[in-house]
Amino acid sequence: MFMRQYLNWKTYLILVALAIVSATLLYTSALSKRLAKEERRNVEQFAKAVQFLATASQNQDLSFAFAIVDSNTTIPIFRAGGFDSILDYKNIDTTGVKDVHKFLQRKLARFKQEHVGIVVNYGTGLEYIYYGDSFLLRQLTFFPYVELGIILLFLVVVLIAISSAHRSIQNQVWVGLSKETAHQLGTPLSALTGWLELLKGNKENEEAVAEMEKDLNRLMLVADRFGKVGSEPQLHQENLTERLRQIVDYMQKRAPRKVIISLHAPEQELLVAISSTLFDWVIENLIRNALDAMEGQGRIDVKVATTPSQVIVDVSDTGKGIPRHQLSKVFTPGFSTKKRGWGLGLSLSRRIIRQYHHGSLTVHQSEIGKGTTFRVVLRR
């Protein structure tokens, strides 16, 4: 059971591919060795034939020896004397070679490294036969690597196609869920608006009604946000510092008394192209997660830094932190460390920043017992 949670269909697919490649490598290696032995025997027969032709008497039949020598049309062979002087060569293409002598000497040196030469004793002198692998043997040697490349390419295409289909299904689920949520919120919100208008007639409720109106407006904003998921939002130049200040003020009033939420941002106007309703949602979600992680006390710091091409927003808390083994899962739909909730907040937040704002949302830093920092990067 412990191992199953780390194994999924992708792992099994890769393991099957590796098994196929391993089996192919073993089988091809065995074939290569058999072919190499066969080529060695053929070269030895070639050497005996050459020796026979050189030492045979005039009345002996040479046709069989000539047939053996002529039958070799695939194995490249050198006949060399002492001091690597090349006497003859066969099945070596020198077409287009400018310096044939140097080319042949390099070939001969390589053949001597690849295979042990065969000595031909004529009685009056020695000759050496050196040979290289045939074109067929070289192809057989490289075939598993070609196959490995094809399988890896196939795996990449399959994984991309399946991941794309999975993302498409996720998009449809999220859009459907968001639209339905916005629709379901619409009816009670309309009713609450009517009841709030009735309460405004009583001056004693003036302060409470004002706060209730703010929360009702916030609920309407949330419904509007859900309604916009799935449609391409319009980005407008907004003063990011002012938007963050409004979010921090709103969340501070609704945070526990022992939690301090602070904004550290440039005083001057900082214009960034954003969808204000969706961007506010992301920052509120990050702050809300930070509040859950701190269990009623601590600090949340929203820090803004700029570069010539980017705006960086860090949301840091002094909460319990995220275990290292969970860092790669925090943006996965359905993953949550809380007992309640669907685990969609961070996943949707990352989608909003990536897909609509062409930025990034990451866990910049996290340490158990000290807190977590989420980082939002936007283009300027």
PDB file of C-alpha atoms in Angstrom, residues 28-303:
ATOM      1  CA  THR A  28      20.218  -7.670 -29.937  1.00  0.00           C
ATOM      2  CA  SER A  29      23.399  -8.093 -27.896  1.00  0.00           C
ATOM      3  CA  ALA A  30      23.105 -11.865 -28.219  1.00  0.00           C
ATOM      4  CA  LEU A  31      22.539 -11.560 -31.988  1.00  0.00           C
ATOM      5  CA  SER A  32      25.502  -9.181 -32.296  1.00  0.00           C
ATOM      6  CA  LYS A  33      27.786 -11.632 -30.504  1.00  0.00           C
ATOM      7  CA  ARG A  34      26.645 -14.495 -32.733  1.00  0.00           C
ATOM      8  CA  LEU A  35      27.148 -12.402 -35.869  1.00  0.00           C
ATOM      9  CA  ALA A  36      30.569 -11.238 -34.613  1.00  0.00           C
ATOM     10  CA  LYS A  37      31.648 -14.882 -34.115  1.00  0.00           C
ATOM     11  CA  GLU A  38      30.359 -15.756 -37.571  1.00  0.00           C
ATOM     12  CA  GLU A  39      32.303 -12.877 -39.119  1.00  0.00           C
ATOM     13  CA  ARG A  40      35.420 -14.000 -37.239  1.00  0.00           C
ATOM     14  CA  ARG A  41      35.062 -17.496 -38.705  1.00  0.00           C
ATOM     15  CA  ASN A  42      34.595 -16.030 -42.183  1.00  0.00           C
ATOM     16  CA  VAL A  43      37.758 -13.942 -41.831  1.00  0.00           C
ATOM     17  CA  GLU A  44      39.677 -17.004 -40.612  1.00  0.00           C
ATOM     18  CA  GLN A  45      38.472 -18.905 -43.676  1.00  0.00           C
ATOM     19  CA  PHE A  46      39.520 -15.925 -45.814  1.00  0.00           C
ATOM     20  CA  ALA A  47      42.987 -16.045 -44.235  1.00  0.00           C
ATOM     21  CA  LYS A  48      43.296 -19.801 -44.896  1.00  0.00           C
ATOM     22  CA  ALA A  49      42.183 -19.289 -48.476  1.00  0.00           C
ATOM     23  CA  VAL A  50      44.791 -16.545 -48.985  1.00  0.00           C
ATOM     24  CA  GLN A  51      47.451 -18.807 -47.456  1.00  0.00           C
ATOM     25  CA  PHE A  52      46.393 -21.698 -49.671  1.00  0.00           C
ATOM     26  CA  LEU A  53      46.500 -19.551 -52.813  1.00  0.00           C
ATOM     27  CA  ALA A  54      49.983 -18.332 -51.939  1.00  0.00           C
ATOM     28  CA  THR A  55      51.427 -21.773 -51.138  1.00  0.00           C
ATOM     29  CA  ALA A  56      49.522 -24.099 -53.537  1.00  0.00           C
ATOM     30  CA  SER A  57      51.340 -25.974 -56.281  1.00  0.00           C
ATOM     31  CA  GLN A  58      50.531 -25.424 -59.942  1.00  0.00           C
ATOM     32  CA  ASN A  59      48.479 -28.581 -60.352  1.00  0.00           C
ATOM     33  CA  GLN A  60      46.173 -27.952 -57.357  1.00  0.00           C
ATOM     34  CA  ASP A  61      42.562 -26.811 -57.850  1.00  0.00           C
ATOM     35  CA  LEU A  62      42.293 -23.183 -56.659  1.00  0.00           C
ATOM     36  CA  SER A  63      38.636 -22.578 -57.500  1.00  0.00           C
ATOM     37  CA  PHE A  64      37.350 -23.237 -53.980  1.00  0.00           C
ATOM     38  CA  ALA A  65      39.917 -20.873 -52.425  1.00  0.00           C
ATOM     39  CA  PHE A  66      39.072 -18.163 -54.971  1.00  0.00           C
ATOM     40  CA  ALA A  67      35.382 -18.670 -54.208  1.00  0.00           C
ATOM     41  CA  ILE A  68      36.008 -18.095 -50.481  1.00  0.00           C
ATOM     42  CA  VAL A  69      38.010 -14.911 -51.145  1.00  0.00           C
ATOM     43  CA  ASP A  70      35.424 -13.562 -53.605  1.00  0.00           C
ATOM     44  CA  SER A  71      32.459 -14.455 -51.373  1.00  0.00           C
ATOM     45  CA  ASN A  72      33.455 -11.851 -48.792  1.00  0.00           C
ATOM     46  CA  THR A  73      31.563  -8.754 -49.913  1.00  0.00           C
ATOM     47  CA  THR A  74      30.612  -7.291 -46.537  1.00  0.00           C
ATOM     48  CA  ILE A  75      33.507  -7.536 -44.073  1.00  0.00           C
ATOM     49  CA  PRO A  76      36.183  -4.807 -44.501  1.00  0.00           C
ATOM     50  CA  ILE A  77      39.635  -6.469 -44.514  1.00  0.00           C
ATOM     51  CA  PHE A  78      43.298  -5.382 -44.633  1.00  0.00           C
ATOM     52  CA  ARG A  79      46.208  -7.598 -45.625  1.00  0.00           C
ATOM     53  CA  ALA A  80      49.291  -6.109 -43.980  1.00  0.00           C
ATOM     54  CA  GLY A  81      52.961  -6.964 -43.788  1.00  0.00           C
ATOM     55  CA  GLY A  82      55.523  -5.949 -41.231  1.00  0.00           C
ATOM     56  CA  PHE A  83      55.417  -2.450 -39.742  1.00  0.00           C
ATOM     57  CA  ASP A  84      51.733  -2.203 -40.751  1.00  0.00           C
ATOM     58  CA  SER A  85      52.535  -1.896 -44.440  1.00  0.00           C
ATOM     59  CA  ILE A  86      49.258  -2.337 -46.307  1.00  0.00           C
ATOM     60  CA  LEU A  87      49.516  -5.028 -48.989  1.00  0.00           C
ATOM     61  CA  ASP A  88      45.864  -5.104 -50.005  1.00  0.00           C
ATOM     62  CA  TYR A  89      42.403  -4.205 -48.758  1.00  0.00           C
ATOM     63  CA  LYS A  90      38.842  -5.264 -49.519  1.00  0.00           C
ATOM     64  CA  ASN A  91      35.354  -3.780 -48.958  1.00  0.00           C
ATOM     65  CA  ILE A  92      36.695  -0.354 -47.929  1.00  0.00           C
ATOM     66  CA  ASP A  93      35.297   2.585 -49.867  1.00  0.00           C
ATOM     67  CA  THR A  94      37.838   5.315 -50.616  1.00  0.00           C
ATOM     68  CA  THR A  95      35.611   7.288 -52.989  1.00  0.00           C
ATOM     69  CA  GLY A  96      36.071  11.025 -52.490  1.00  0.00           C
ATOM     70  CA  VAL A  97      39.005  10.582 -50.062  1.00  0.00           C
ATOM     71  CA  LYS A  98      41.792  13.082 -50.757  1.00  0.00           C
ATOM     72  CA  ASP A  99      44.619  11.384 -48.879  1.00  0.00           C
ATOM     73  CA  VAL A 100      43.920   7.665 -49.341  1.00  0.00           C
ATOM     74  CA  HIS A 101      47.103   6.538 -47.574  1.00  0.00           C
ATOM     75  CA  LYS A 102      46.311   8.403 -44.322  1.00  0.00           C
ATOM     76  CA  PHE A 103      42.697   7.284 -44.507  1.00  0.00           C
ATOM     77  CA  LEU A 104      43.717   3.617 -44.835  1.00  0.00           C
ATOM     78  CA  GLN A 105      46.293   3.888 -42.050  1.00  0.00           C
ATOM     79  CA  ARG A 106      43.663   5.293 -39.654  1.00  0.00           C
ATOM     80  CA  LYS A 107      41.261   2.500 -40.634  1.00  0.00           C
ATOM     81  CA  LEU A 108      43.965  -0.106 -40.080  1.00  0.00           C
ATOM     82  CA  ALA A 109      44.804   1.297 -36.634  1.00  0.00           C
ATOM     83  CA  ARG A 110      41.124   1.195 -35.659  1.00  0.00           C
ATOM     84  CA  PHE A 111      40.692  -2.374 -36.913  1.00  0.00           C
ATOM     85  CA  LYS A 112      43.704  -3.473 -34.854  1.00  0.00           C
ATOM     86  CA  GLN A 113      41.996  -2.064 -31.745  1.00  0.00           C
ATOM     87  CA  GLU A 114      38.634  -3.654 -32.521  1.00  0.00           C
ATOM     88  CA  HIS A 115      39.754  -7.211 -33.324  1.00  0.00           C
ATOM     89  CA  VAL A 116      42.819  -9.402 -32.861  1.00  0.00           C
ATOM     90  CA  GLY A 117      44.608  -9.870 -36.175  1.00  0.00           C
ATOM     91  CA  ILE A 118      45.042 -13.247 -37.847  1.00  0.00           C
ATOM     92  CA  VAL A 119      48.550 -14.360 -38.743  1.00  0.00           C
ATOM     93  CA  VAL A 120      49.109 -15.977 -42.152  1.00  0.00           C
ATOM     94  CA  ASN A 121      52.333 -17.974 -42.362  1.00  0.00           C
ATOM     95  CA  TYR A 122      53.592 -18.565 -45.903  1.00  0.00           C
ATOM     96  CA  GLY A 123      56.676 -20.419 -44.736  1.00  0.00           C
ATOM     97  CA  THR A 124      58.873 -17.739 -46.229  1.00  0.00           C
ATOM     98  CA  GLY A 125      57.233 -14.840 -44.383  1.00  0.00           C
ATOM     99  CA  LEU A 126      54.289 -13.633 -42.357  1.00  0.00           C
ATOM    100  CA  GLU A 127      51.239 -11.664 -43.313  1.00  0.00           C
ATOM    101  CA  TYR A 128      48.549 -10.222 -41.012  1.00  0.00           C
ATOM    102  CA  ILE A 129      44.818 -10.036 -41.649  1.00  0.00           C
ATOM    103  CA  TYR A 130      42.937  -7.229 -39.837  1.00  0.00           C
ATOM    104  CA  TYR A 131      39.225  -6.673 -40.177  1.00  0.00           C
ATOM    105  CA  GLY A 132      36.402  -4.455 -38.971  1.00  0.00           C
ATOM    106  CA  ASP A 133      32.681  -4.950 -38.360  1.00  0.00           C
ATOM    107  CA  SER A 134      30.420  -5.283 -41.358  1.00  0.00           C
ATOM    108  CA  PHE A 135      27.765  -2.655 -42.047  1.00  0.00           C
ATOM    109  CA  LEU A 136      25.065  -5.124 -40.912  1.00  0.00           C
ATOM    110  CA  LEU A 137      26.794  -5.715 -37.572  1.00  0.00           C
ATOM    111  CA  ARG A 138      27.181  -1.980 -36.974  1.00  0.00           C
ATOM    112  CA  GLN A 139      23.478  -1.466 -37.719  1.00  0.00           C
ATOM    113  CA  LEU A 140      22.558  -4.269 -35.336  1.00  0.00           C
ATOM    114  CA  THR A 141      24.709  -2.707 -32.612  1.00  0.00           C
ATOM    115  CA  PHE A 142      23.043   0.706 -32.887  1.00  0.00           C
ATOM    116  CA  PHE A 143      19.520  -0.592 -33.437  1.00  0.00           C
ATOM    117  CA  PRO A 144      18.544  -0.758 -29.708  1.00  0.00           C
ATOM    118  CA  TYR A 145      19.489   2.887 -29.229  1.00  0.00           C
ATOM    119  CA  VAL A 146      17.413   3.908 -32.246  1.00  0.00           C
ATOM    120  CA  GLU A 147      14.540   1.882 -30.818  1.00  0.00           C
ATOM    121  CA  LEU A 148      15.036   3.504 -27.416  1.00  0.00           C
ATOM    122  CA  GLY A 149      14.782   6.934 -29.028  1.00  0.00           C
ATOM    123  CA  ILE A 150      11.591   5.951 -30.870  1.00  0.00           C
ATOM    124  CA  ILE A 151      10.012   4.568 -27.680  1.00  0.00           C
ATOM    125  CA  LEU A 152      10.961   7.664 -25.697  1.00  0.00           C
ATOM    126  CA  LEU A 153       9.501   9.883 -28.414  1.00  0.00           C
ATOM    127  CA  PHE A 154       6.337   7.761 -28.385  1.00  0.00           C
ATOM    128  CA  LEU A 155       6.130   8.056 -24.581  1.00  0.00           C
ATOM    129  CA  VAL A 156       6.532  11.829 -24.726  1.00  0.00           C
ATOM    130  CA  VAL A 157       3.773  12.131 -27.355  1.00  0.00           C
ATOM    131  CA  VAL A 158       1.453   9.853 -25.355  1.00  0.00           C
ATOM    132  CA  LEU A 159       2.107  11.689 -22.087  1.00  0.00           C
ATOM    133  CA  ILE A 160       1.547  15.075 -23.715  1.00  0.00           C
ATOM    134  CA  ALA A 161      -1.691  13.883 -25.330  1.00  0.00           C
ATOM    135  CA  ILE A 162      -3.021  12.334 -22.118  1.00  0.00           C
ATOM    136  CA  SER A 163      -1.972  15.324 -20.005  1.00  0.00           C
ATOM    137  CA  SER A 164      -3.672  17.653 -22.491  1.00  0.00           C
ATOM    138  CA  ALA A 165      -6.859  15.582 -22.335  1.00  0.00           C
ATOM    139  CA  HIS A 166      -6.660  15.528 -18.531  1.00  0.00           C
ATOM    140  CA  ARG A 167      -6.251  19.306 -18.387  1.00  0.00           C
ATOM    141  CA  SER A 168      -9.191  19.726 -20.754  1.00  0.00           C
ATOM    142  CA  ILE A 169     -11.390  17.590 -18.490  1.00  0.00           C
ATOM    143  CA  GLN A 170     -10.211  19.563 -15.447  1.00  0.00           C
ATOM    144  CA  ASN A 171     -11.035  22.819 -17.221  1.00  0.00           C
ATOM    145  CA  GLN A 172     -14.528  21.627 -18.008  1.00  0.00           C
ATOM    146  CA  VAL A 173     -15.100  20.463 -14.408  1.00  0.00           C
ATOM    147  CA  TRP A 174     -13.785  23.735 -12.949  1.00  0.00           C
ATOM    148  CA  VAL A 175     -15.763  25.903 -15.327  1.00  0.00           C
ATOM    149  CA  GLY A 176     -18.943  23.905 -14.700  1.00  0.00           C
ATOM    150  CA  LEU A 177     -18.436  23.985 -10.942  1.00  0.00           C
ATOM    151  CA  SER A 178     -17.726  27.729 -10.978  1.00  0.00           C
ATOM    152  CA  LYS A 179     -20.736  28.580 -13.138  1.00  0.00           C
ATOM    153  CA  GLU A 180     -23.015  26.450 -10.970  1.00  0.00           C
ATOM    154  CA  THR A 181     -21.631  28.063  -7.780  1.00  0.00           C
ATOM    155  CA  ALA A 182     -22.251  31.543  -9.171  1.00  0.00           C
ATOM    156  CA  HIS A 183     -25.782  30.518 -10.152  1.00  0.00           C
ATOM    157  CA  GLN A 184     -26.554  29.017  -6.724  1.00  0.00           C
ATOM    158  CA  LEU A 185     -25.238  32.130  -4.923  1.00  0.00           C
ATOM    159  CA  GLY A 186     -27.392  34.443  -7.026  1.00  0.00           C
ATOM    160  CA  THR A 187     -30.760  33.662  -5.389  1.00  0.00           C
ATOM    161  CA  PRO A 188     -29.791  34.052  -1.698  1.00  0.00           C
ATOM    162  CA  LEU A 189     -27.780  37.160  -2.500  1.00  0.00           C
ATOM    163  CA  SER A 190     -30.780  38.800  -4.101  1.00  0.00           C
ATOM    164  CA  ALA A 191     -32.867  37.950  -1.036  1.00  0.00           C
ATOM    165  CA  LEU A 192     -30.197  39.272   1.339  1.00  0.00           C
ATOM    166  CA  THR A 193     -30.064  42.537  -0.596  1.00  0.00           C
ATOM    167  CA  GLY A 194     -33.795  42.989  -0.071  1.00  0.00           C
ATOM    168  CA  TRP A 195     -33.613  42.230   3.663  1.00  0.00           C
ATOM    169  CA  LEU A 196     -30.689  44.631   4.033  1.00  0.00           C
ATOM    170  CA  GLU A 197     -32.746  47.430   2.502  1.00  0.00           C
ATOM    171  CA  LEU A 198     -35.418  46.805   5.144  1.00  0.00           C
ATOM    172  CA  LEU A 199     -32.834  46.983   7.945  1.00  0.00           C
ATOM    173  CA  LYS A 200     -31.543  50.327   6.660  1.00  0.00           C
ATOM    174  CA  GLY A 201     -34.817  51.912   7.765  1.00  0.00           C
ATOM    175  CA  ASN A 202     -33.833  51.453  11.427  1.00  0.00           C
ATOM    176  CA  LYS A 203     -31.152  53.950  12.497  1.00  0.00           C
ATOM    177  CA  GLU A 204     -30.176  51.757  15.458  1.00  0.00           C
ATOM    178  CA  ASN A 205     -28.833  49.182  12.997  1.00  0.00           C
ATOM    179  CA  GLU A 206     -26.816  51.730  11.027  1.00  0.00           C
ATOM    180  CA  GLU A 207     -23.325  50.510  12.017  1.00  0.00           C
ATOM    181  CA  ALA A 208     -24.191  46.817  11.733  1.00  0.00           C
ATOM    182  CA  VAL A 209     -25.919  47.395   8.396  1.00  0.00           C
ATOM    183  CA  ALA A 210     -22.827  49.151   7.028  1.00  0.00           C
ATOM    184  CA  GLU A 211     -20.633  46.148   7.831  1.00  0.00           C
ATOM    185  CA  MET A 212     -23.252  43.726   6.548  1.00  0.00           C
ATOM    186  CA  GLU A 213     -23.402  45.689   3.306  1.00  0.00           C
ATOM    187  CA  LYS A 214     -19.639  45.365   2.897  1.00  0.00           C
ATOM    188  CA  ASP A 215     -19.841  41.612   3.367  1.00  0.00           C
ATOM    189  CA  LEU A 216     -22.799  41.372   1.001  1.00  0.00           C
ATOM    190  CA  ASN A 217     -20.857  43.304  -1.636  1.00  0.00           C
ATOM    191  CA  ARG A 218     -17.968  40.945  -1.049  1.00  0.00           C
ATOM    192  CA  LEU A 219     -20.246  37.940  -1.593  1.00  0.00           C
ATOM    193  CA  MET A 220     -21.501  39.483  -4.809  1.00  0.00           C
ATOM    194  CA  LEU A 221     -17.890  39.967  -5.873  1.00  0.00           C
ATOM    195  CA  VAL A 222     -17.160  36.306  -5.109  1.00  0.00           C
ATOM    196  CA  ALA A 223     -20.160  35.224  -7.192  1.00  0.00           C
ATOM    197  CA  ASP A 224     -18.937  37.467 -10.004  1.00  0.00           C
ATOM    198  CA  ARG A 225     -15.504  35.863  -9.799  1.00  0.00           C
ATOM    199  CA  PHE A 226     -16.925  32.364 -10.081  1.00  0.00           C
ATOM    200  CA  GLY A 227     -19.026  33.479 -13.025  1.00  0.00           C
ATOM    201  CA  LYS A 228     -15.922  34.712 -14.864  1.00  0.00           C
ATOM    202  CA  VAL A 229     -13.985  31.438 -14.551  1.00  0.00           C
ATOM    203  CA  GLY A 230     -13.715  29.858 -17.995  1.00  0.00           C
ATOM    204  CA  SER A 231     -14.074  33.110 -19.941  1.00  0.00           C
ATOM    205  CA  GLU A 232     -11.113  35.205 -20.990  1.00  0.00           C
ATOM    206  CA  PRO A 233     -10.947  38.207 -18.618  1.00  0.00           C
ATOM    207  CA  GLN A 234     -10.006  41.696 -19.731  1.00  0.00           C
ATOM    208  CA  LEU A 235      -6.770  42.944 -18.180  1.00  0.00           C
ATOM    209  CA  HIS A 236      -6.559  46.607 -17.196  1.00  0.00           C
ATOM    210  CA  GLN A 237      -3.784  48.760 -15.803  1.00  0.00           C
ATOM    211  CA  GLU A 238      -4.386  48.881 -12.050  1.00  0.00           C
ATOM    212  CA  ASN A 239      -2.499  50.413  -9.150  1.00  0.00           C
ATOM    213  CA  LEU A 240      -1.277  47.171  -7.551  1.00  0.00           C
ATOM    214  CA  THR A 241      -0.246  48.855  -4.301  1.00  0.00           C
ATOM    215  CA  GLU A 242      -3.741  50.264  -3.753  1.00  0.00           C
ATOM    216  CA  ARG A 243      -5.444  46.961  -4.568  1.00  0.00           C
ATOM    217  CA  LEU A 244      -3.217  45.080  -2.138  1.00  0.00           C
ATOM    218  CA  ARG A 245      -3.854  47.706   0.543  1.00  0.00           C
ATOM    219  CA  GLN A 246      -7.619  47.253   0.168  1.00  0.00           C
ATOM    220  CA  ILE A 247      -7.282  43.458   0.392  1.00  0.00           C
ATOM    221  CA  VAL A 248      -5.054  43.639   3.475  1.00  0.00           C
ATOM    222  CA  ASP A 249      -7.425  46.077   5.216  1.00  0.00           C
ATOM    223  CA  TYR A 250     -10.430  43.880   4.452  1.00  0.00           C
ATOM    224  CA  MET A 251      -8.749  40.673   5.626  1.00  0.00           C
ATOM    225  CA  GLN A 252      -7.302  42.313   8.760  1.00  0.00           C
ATOM    226  CA  LYS A 253     -10.792  43.241   9.984  1.00  0.00           C
ATOM    227  CA  ARG A 254     -11.900  39.646   9.623  1.00  0.00           C
ATOM    228  CA  ALA A 255      -8.758  37.993  10.987  1.00  0.00           C
ATOM    229  CA  PRO A 256      -8.318  36.837  14.620  1.00  0.00           C
ATOM    230  CA  ARG A 257      -7.202  39.610  16.980  1.00  0.00           C
ATOM    231  CA  LYS A 258      -3.769  38.045  17.534  1.00  0.00           C
ATOM    232  CA  VAL A 259      -2.976  38.000  13.812  1.00  0.00           C
ATOM    233  CA  ILE A 260      -1.296  41.037  12.230  1.00  0.00           C
ATOM    234  CA  ILE A 261      -1.468  41.438   8.444  1.00  0.00           C
ATOM    235  CA  SER A 262       1.015  43.974   7.034  1.00  0.00           C
ATOM    236  CA  LEU A 263       1.673  45.363   3.570  1.00  0.00           C
ATOM    237  CA  HIS A 264       5.205  46.292   2.502  1.00  0.00           C
ATOM    238  CA  ALA A 265       4.958  47.994  -0.887  1.00  0.00           C
ATOM    239  CA  PRO A 266       6.284  51.080  -2.684  1.00  0.00           C
ATOM    240  CA  GLU A 267       4.365  54.255  -1.859  1.00  0.00           C
ATOM    241  CA  GLN A 268       4.286  55.393  -5.470  1.00  0.00           C
ATOM    242  CA  GLU A 269       1.731  54.188  -7.969  1.00  0.00           C
ATOM    243  CA  LEU A 270       2.576  50.744  -9.352  1.00  0.00           C
ATOM    244  CA  LEU A 271       0.624  50.056 -12.549  1.00  0.00           C
ATOM    245  CA  VAL A 272       0.222  46.425 -13.607  1.00  0.00           C
ATOM    246  CA  ALA A 273      -2.160  44.827 -16.147  1.00  0.00           C
ATOM    247  CA  ILE A 274      -4.479  42.568 -14.114  1.00  0.00           C
ATOM    248  CA  SER A 275      -8.051  41.390 -13.842  1.00  0.00           C
ATOM    249  CA  SER A 276      -8.800  43.020 -10.500  1.00  0.00           C
ATOM    250  CA  THR A 277     -11.564  40.644  -9.398  1.00  0.00           C
ATOM    251  CA  LEU A 278      -9.569  37.509 -10.188  1.00  0.00           C
ATOM    252  CA  PHE A 279      -6.258  38.835  -8.884  1.00  0.00           C
ATOM    253  CA  ASP A 280      -7.916  39.894  -5.599  1.00  0.00           C
ATOM    254  CA  TRP A 281      -9.267  36.375  -5.325  1.00  0.00           C
ATOM    255  CA  VAL A 282      -5.747  34.914  -5.560  1.00  0.00           C
ATOM    256  CA  ILE A 283      -4.285  37.183  -2.872  1.00  0.00           C
ATOM    257  CA  GLU A 284      -7.280  36.680  -0.566  1.00  0.00           C
ATOM    258  CA  ASN A 285      -6.961  32.925  -0.982  1.00  0.00           C
ATOM    259  CA  LEU A 286      -3.258  33.037  -0.085  1.00  0.00           C
ATOM    260  CA  ILE A 287      -3.978  35.147   3.000  1.00  0.00           C
ATOM    261  CA  ARG A 288      -6.870  32.867   3.998  1.00  0.00           C
ATOM    262  CA  ASN A 289      -4.617  29.813   3.735  1.00  0.00           C
ATOM    263  CA  ALA A 290      -2.023  31.617   5.842  1.00  0.00           C
ATOM    264  CA  LEU A 291      -4.660  32.333   8.500  1.00  0.00           C
ATOM    265  CA  ASP A 292      -5.600  28.648   8.581  1.00  0.00           C
ATOM    266  CA  ALA A 293      -1.933  27.687   8.974  1.00  0.00           C
ATOM    267  CA  MET A 294      -1.355  30.010  11.968  1.00  0.00           C
ATOM    268  CA  GLU A 295      -4.235  28.798  14.153  1.00  0.00           C
ATOM    269  CA  GLY A 296      -5.239  32.180  15.550  1.00  0.00           C
ATOM    270  CA  GLN A 297      -1.964  34.052  16.106  1.00  0.00           C
ATOM    271  CA  GLY A 298       1.084  35.246  14.188  1.00  0.00           C
ATOM    272  CA  ARG A 299       2.038  37.551  11.318  1.00  0.00           C
ATOM    273  CA  ILE A 300       1.229  37.718   7.625  1.00  0.00           C
ATOM    274  CA  ASP A 301       3.442  39.943   5.491  1.00  0.00           C
ATOM    275  CA  VAL A 302       2.532  40.916   1.945  1.00  0.00           C
ATOM    276  CA  LYS A 303       5.729  42.210   0.312  1.00  0.00           C
TER     277      LYS A 303
END
